[in-house]
Short mmCIF file of C-alpha atoms in Angstrom, two decimals:
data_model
loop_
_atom_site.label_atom_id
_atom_site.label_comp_id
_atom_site.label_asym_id
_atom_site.label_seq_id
_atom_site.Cartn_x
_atom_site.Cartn_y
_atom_site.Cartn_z
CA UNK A 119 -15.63 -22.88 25.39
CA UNK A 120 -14.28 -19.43 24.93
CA UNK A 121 -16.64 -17.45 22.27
CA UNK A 122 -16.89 -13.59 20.35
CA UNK A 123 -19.79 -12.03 21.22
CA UNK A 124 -21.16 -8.89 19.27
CA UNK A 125 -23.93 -6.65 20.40
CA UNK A 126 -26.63 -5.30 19.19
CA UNK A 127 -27.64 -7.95 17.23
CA UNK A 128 -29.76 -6.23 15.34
CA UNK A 129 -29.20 -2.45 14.32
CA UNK A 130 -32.05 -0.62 12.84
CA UNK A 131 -30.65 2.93 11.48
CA UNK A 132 -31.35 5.78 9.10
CA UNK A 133 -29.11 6.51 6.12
CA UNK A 134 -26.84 8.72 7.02
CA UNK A 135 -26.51 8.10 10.67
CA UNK A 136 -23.27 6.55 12.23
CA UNK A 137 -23.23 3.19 14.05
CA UNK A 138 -20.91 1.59 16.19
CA UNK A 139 -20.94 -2.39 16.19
CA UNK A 140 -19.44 -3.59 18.91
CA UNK A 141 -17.48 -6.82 19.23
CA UNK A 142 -15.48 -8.91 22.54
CA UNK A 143 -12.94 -10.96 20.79
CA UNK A 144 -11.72 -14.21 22.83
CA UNK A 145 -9.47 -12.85 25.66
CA UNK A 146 -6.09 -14.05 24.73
CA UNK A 147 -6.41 -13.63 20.99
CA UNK A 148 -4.05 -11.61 18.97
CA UNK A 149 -5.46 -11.02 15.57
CA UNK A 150 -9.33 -9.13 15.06
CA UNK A 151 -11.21 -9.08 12.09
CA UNK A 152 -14.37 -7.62 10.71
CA UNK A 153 -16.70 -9.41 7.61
CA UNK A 154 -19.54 -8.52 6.18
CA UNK A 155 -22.18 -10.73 4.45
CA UNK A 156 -24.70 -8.60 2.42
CA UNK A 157 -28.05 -10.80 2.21
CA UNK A 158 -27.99 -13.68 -0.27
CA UNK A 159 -24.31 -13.02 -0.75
CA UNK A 160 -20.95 -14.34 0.25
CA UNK A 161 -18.69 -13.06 3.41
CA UNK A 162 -16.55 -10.44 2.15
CA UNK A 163 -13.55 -9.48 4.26
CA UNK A 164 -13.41 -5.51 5.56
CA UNK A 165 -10.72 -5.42 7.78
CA UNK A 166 -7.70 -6.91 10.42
CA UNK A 167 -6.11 -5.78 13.11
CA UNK A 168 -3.16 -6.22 15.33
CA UNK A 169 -1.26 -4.53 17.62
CA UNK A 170 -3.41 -1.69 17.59
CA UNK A 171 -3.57 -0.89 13.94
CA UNK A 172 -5.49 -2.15 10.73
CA UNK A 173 -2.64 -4.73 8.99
CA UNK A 174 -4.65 -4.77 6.07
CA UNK A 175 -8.28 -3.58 4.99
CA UNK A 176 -10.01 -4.50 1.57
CA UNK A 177 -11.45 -1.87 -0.58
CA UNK A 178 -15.34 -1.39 1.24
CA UNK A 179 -13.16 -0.18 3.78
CA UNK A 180 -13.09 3.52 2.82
CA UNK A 181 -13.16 6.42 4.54
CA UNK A 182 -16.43 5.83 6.08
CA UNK A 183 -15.24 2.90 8.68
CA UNK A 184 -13.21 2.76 11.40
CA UNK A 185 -12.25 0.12 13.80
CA UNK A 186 -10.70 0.66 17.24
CA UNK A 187 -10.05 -1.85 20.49
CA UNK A 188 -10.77 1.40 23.22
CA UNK A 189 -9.78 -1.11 25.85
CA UNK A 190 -8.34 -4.29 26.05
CA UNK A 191 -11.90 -6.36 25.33
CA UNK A 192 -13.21 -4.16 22.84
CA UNK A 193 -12.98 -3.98 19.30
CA UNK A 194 -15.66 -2.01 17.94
CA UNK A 195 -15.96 -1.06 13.95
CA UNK A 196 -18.09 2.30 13.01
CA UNK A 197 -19.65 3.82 10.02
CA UNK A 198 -19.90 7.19 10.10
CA UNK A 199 -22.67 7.99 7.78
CA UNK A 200 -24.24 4.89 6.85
CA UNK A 201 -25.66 4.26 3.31
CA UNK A 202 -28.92 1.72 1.92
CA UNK A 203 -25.92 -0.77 0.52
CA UNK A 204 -24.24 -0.88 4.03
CA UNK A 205 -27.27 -3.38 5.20
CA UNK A 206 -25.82 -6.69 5.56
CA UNK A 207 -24.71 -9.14 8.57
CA UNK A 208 -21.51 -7.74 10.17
CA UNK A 209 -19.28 -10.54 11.84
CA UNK A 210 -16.73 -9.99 13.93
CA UNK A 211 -13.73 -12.45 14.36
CA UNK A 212 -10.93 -13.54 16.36
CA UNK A 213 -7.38 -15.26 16.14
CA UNK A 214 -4.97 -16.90 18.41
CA UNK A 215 -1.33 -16.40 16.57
CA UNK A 216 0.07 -18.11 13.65
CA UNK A 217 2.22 -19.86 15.76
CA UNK A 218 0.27 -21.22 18.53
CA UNK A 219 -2.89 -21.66 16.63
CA UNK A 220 -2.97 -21.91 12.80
CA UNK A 221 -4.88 -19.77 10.79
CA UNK A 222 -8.35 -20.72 12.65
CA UNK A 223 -10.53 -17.59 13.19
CA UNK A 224 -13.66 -17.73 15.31
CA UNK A 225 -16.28 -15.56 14.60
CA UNK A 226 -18.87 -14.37 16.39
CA UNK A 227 -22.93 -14.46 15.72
CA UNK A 228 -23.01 -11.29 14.22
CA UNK A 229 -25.04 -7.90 14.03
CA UNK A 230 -27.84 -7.51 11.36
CA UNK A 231 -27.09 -3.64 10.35
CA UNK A 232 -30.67 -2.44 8.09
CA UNK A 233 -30.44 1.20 7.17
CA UNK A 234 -33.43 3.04 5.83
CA UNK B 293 -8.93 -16.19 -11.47
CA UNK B 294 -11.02 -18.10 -8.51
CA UNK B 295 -9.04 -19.90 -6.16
CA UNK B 296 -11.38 -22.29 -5.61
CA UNK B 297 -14.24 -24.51 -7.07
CA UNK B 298 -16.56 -26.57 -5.39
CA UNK B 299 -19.74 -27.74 -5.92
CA UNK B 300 -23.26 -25.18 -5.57
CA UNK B 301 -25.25 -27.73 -3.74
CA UNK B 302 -25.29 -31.47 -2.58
CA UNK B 303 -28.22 -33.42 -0.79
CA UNK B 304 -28.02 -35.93 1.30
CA UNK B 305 -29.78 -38.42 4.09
CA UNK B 306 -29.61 -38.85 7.56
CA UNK B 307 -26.93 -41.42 8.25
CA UNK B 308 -24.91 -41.07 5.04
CA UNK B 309 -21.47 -39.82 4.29
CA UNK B 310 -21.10 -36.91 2.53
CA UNK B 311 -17.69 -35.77 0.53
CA UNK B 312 -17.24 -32.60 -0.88
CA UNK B 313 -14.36 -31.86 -3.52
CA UNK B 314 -13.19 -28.56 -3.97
CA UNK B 315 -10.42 -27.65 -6.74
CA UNK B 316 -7.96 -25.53 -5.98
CA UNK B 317 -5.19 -25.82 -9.29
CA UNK B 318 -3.07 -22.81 -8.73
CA UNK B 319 -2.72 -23.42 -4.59
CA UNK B 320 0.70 -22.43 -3.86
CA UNK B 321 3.54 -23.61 -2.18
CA UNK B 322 2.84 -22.26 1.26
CA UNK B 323 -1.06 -22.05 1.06
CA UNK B 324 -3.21 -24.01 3.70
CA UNK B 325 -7.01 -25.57 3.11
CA UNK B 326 -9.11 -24.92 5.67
CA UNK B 327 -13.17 -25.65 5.88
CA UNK B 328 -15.63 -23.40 7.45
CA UNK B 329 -19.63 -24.40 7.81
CA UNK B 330 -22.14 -21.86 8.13
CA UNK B 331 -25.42 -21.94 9.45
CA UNK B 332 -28.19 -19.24 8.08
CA UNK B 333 -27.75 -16.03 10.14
CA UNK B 334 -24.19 -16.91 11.87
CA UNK B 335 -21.06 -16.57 11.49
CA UNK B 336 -18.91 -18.70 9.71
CA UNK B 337 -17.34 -22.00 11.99
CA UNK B 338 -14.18 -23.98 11.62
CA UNK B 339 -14.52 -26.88 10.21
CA UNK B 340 -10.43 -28.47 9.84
CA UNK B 341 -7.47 -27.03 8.40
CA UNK B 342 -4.53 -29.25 6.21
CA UNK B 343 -1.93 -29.03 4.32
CA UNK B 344 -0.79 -32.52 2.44
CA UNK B 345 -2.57 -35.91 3.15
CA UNK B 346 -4.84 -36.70 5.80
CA UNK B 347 -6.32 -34.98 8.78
CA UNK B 348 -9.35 -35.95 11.08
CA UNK B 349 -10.84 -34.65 13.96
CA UNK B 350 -14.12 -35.14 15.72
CA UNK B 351 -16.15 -33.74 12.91
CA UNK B 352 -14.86 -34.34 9.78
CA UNK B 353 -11.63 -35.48 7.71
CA UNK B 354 -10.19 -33.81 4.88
CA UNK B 355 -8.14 -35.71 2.70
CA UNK B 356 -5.65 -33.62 0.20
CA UNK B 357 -3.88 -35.84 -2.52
CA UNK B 358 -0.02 -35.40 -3.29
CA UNK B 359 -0.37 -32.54 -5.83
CA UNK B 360 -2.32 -30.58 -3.50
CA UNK B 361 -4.88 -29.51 -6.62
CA UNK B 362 -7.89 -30.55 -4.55
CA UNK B 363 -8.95 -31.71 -1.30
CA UNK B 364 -12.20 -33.60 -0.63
CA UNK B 365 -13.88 -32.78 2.95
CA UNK B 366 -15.49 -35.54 4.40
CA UNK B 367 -18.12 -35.41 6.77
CA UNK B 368 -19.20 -38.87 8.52
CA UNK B 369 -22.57 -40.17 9.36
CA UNK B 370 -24.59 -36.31 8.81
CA UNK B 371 -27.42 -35.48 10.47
CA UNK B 372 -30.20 -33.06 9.70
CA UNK B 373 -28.48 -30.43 11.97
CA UNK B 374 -25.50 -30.45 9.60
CA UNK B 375 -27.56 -28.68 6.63
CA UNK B 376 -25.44 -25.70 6.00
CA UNK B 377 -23.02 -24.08 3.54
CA UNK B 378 -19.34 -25.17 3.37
CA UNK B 379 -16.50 -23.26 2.62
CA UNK B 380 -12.87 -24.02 0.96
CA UNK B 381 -10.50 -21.64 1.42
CA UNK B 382 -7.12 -21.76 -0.17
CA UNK B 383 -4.83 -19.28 1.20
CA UNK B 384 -1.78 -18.27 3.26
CA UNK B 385 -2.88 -15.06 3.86
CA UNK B 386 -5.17 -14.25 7.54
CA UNK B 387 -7.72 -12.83 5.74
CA UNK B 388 -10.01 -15.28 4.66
CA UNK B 389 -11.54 -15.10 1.13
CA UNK B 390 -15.03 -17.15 1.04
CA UNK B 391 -16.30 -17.71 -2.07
CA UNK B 392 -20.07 -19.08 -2.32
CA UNK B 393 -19.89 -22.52 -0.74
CA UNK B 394 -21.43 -26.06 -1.09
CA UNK B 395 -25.21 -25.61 0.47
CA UNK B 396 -25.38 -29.29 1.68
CA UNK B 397 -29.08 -30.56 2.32
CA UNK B 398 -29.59 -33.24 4.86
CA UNK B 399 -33.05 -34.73 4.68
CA UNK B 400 -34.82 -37.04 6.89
#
């Protein structure tokens, strides 16, 4: 069974350093997400993605993150100068199309981002 | 205004059917349900998706009355691997919106 796989999956940074998650959606999918889960909390959406621009991003997303699909596996998301509260599990996700395959999203295992 | 309510935490036993109601009162016209499980440190799985009555597949059923106010998942026969959180999510929108989940306990 097709799967998204993100690497590293654990990041170890210092504040103030940029990271770059990476993430391989499932080949034929459409629609890319990123979540984050901070520890002990719920998954909060950050951003999606089609057709080679953000479609809608929630308000963590500032200024600080970017996404961008480089190639045509790719989709990476970066913060540029990463802060304490940016620690949390960051899952990347996938989706067919609305019309061929509902609204199912499949994520992927995640990358454990802790910034000291 | 939460979209959804469902319950903080069930147990259960090996063996046993477990149903989880979530309440979704102001789900709109063109809004689907959907389930995801989660295991501790991974991402979020699809569970089953409806949008009036019944549906089943090889893991679960979710069964959504005619007012569409609430929809009770229904997981068959669980086993201790089946301890995890479980999501509603009300929405028409891609972006999904969890909210904290039912942690549901299996014990032996």
């Amino acid at each position: 069974e097709p799967e998204v796989t993100q690497t590293p999956s654990h990041q170890v940074t210092q504040m103030g350093q940029e990271v770059i998650l990476r993430c391989v959606p499932i080949s034929n999918h459409l629609y890319f997400y990123w979540y984050r889960q901070i520890l002990g909390q719920k998954v909060e959406f950050l951003v999606s993605f089609y057709n080679n621009e953000i479609s809608e991003k929630s308000e963590i997303f500032d200024d600080q993150f970017s996404v961008e699909r480089p190639d045509g596996s790719n989709f990476t998301l970066k913060i540029r100068s990463t802060k304490l509260e940016d620690s949390a599990m960051y899952f990347c996700a996938s989706r067919l199309g609305r019309m061929e395959g509902g609204n199912e999203q499949y994520f992927g295992p995640g990358t454990r981002l802790t910034v000291t | 205004l939460a979209k959804t309510t469902q319950p903080i935490s069930m147990d259960s036993y090996e063996g046993q059917e477990v149903n989880i109601t979530c309440s979704h009162n102001n789900i709109a016209t063109n809004d689907y349900i959907t389930w995801y499980q989660q295991f501790p440190s991974q991402g979020p799985r699809f569970i089953i998706q409806g949008y009036k009555t019944k549906v089943t597949n090889e893991v679960a059923s979710l069964f959504i009355p005619a007012d569409r106010k609430s929809s009770t998942l229904s997981l068959p026969r669980v086993s201790l691997s089946d301890t995890a959180v479980y999501y509603c999510l009300v929405d028409n929108d891609y972006k999904l919106s969890f909210g904290a989940g039912t942690t549901v306990t299996v014990r032996a």
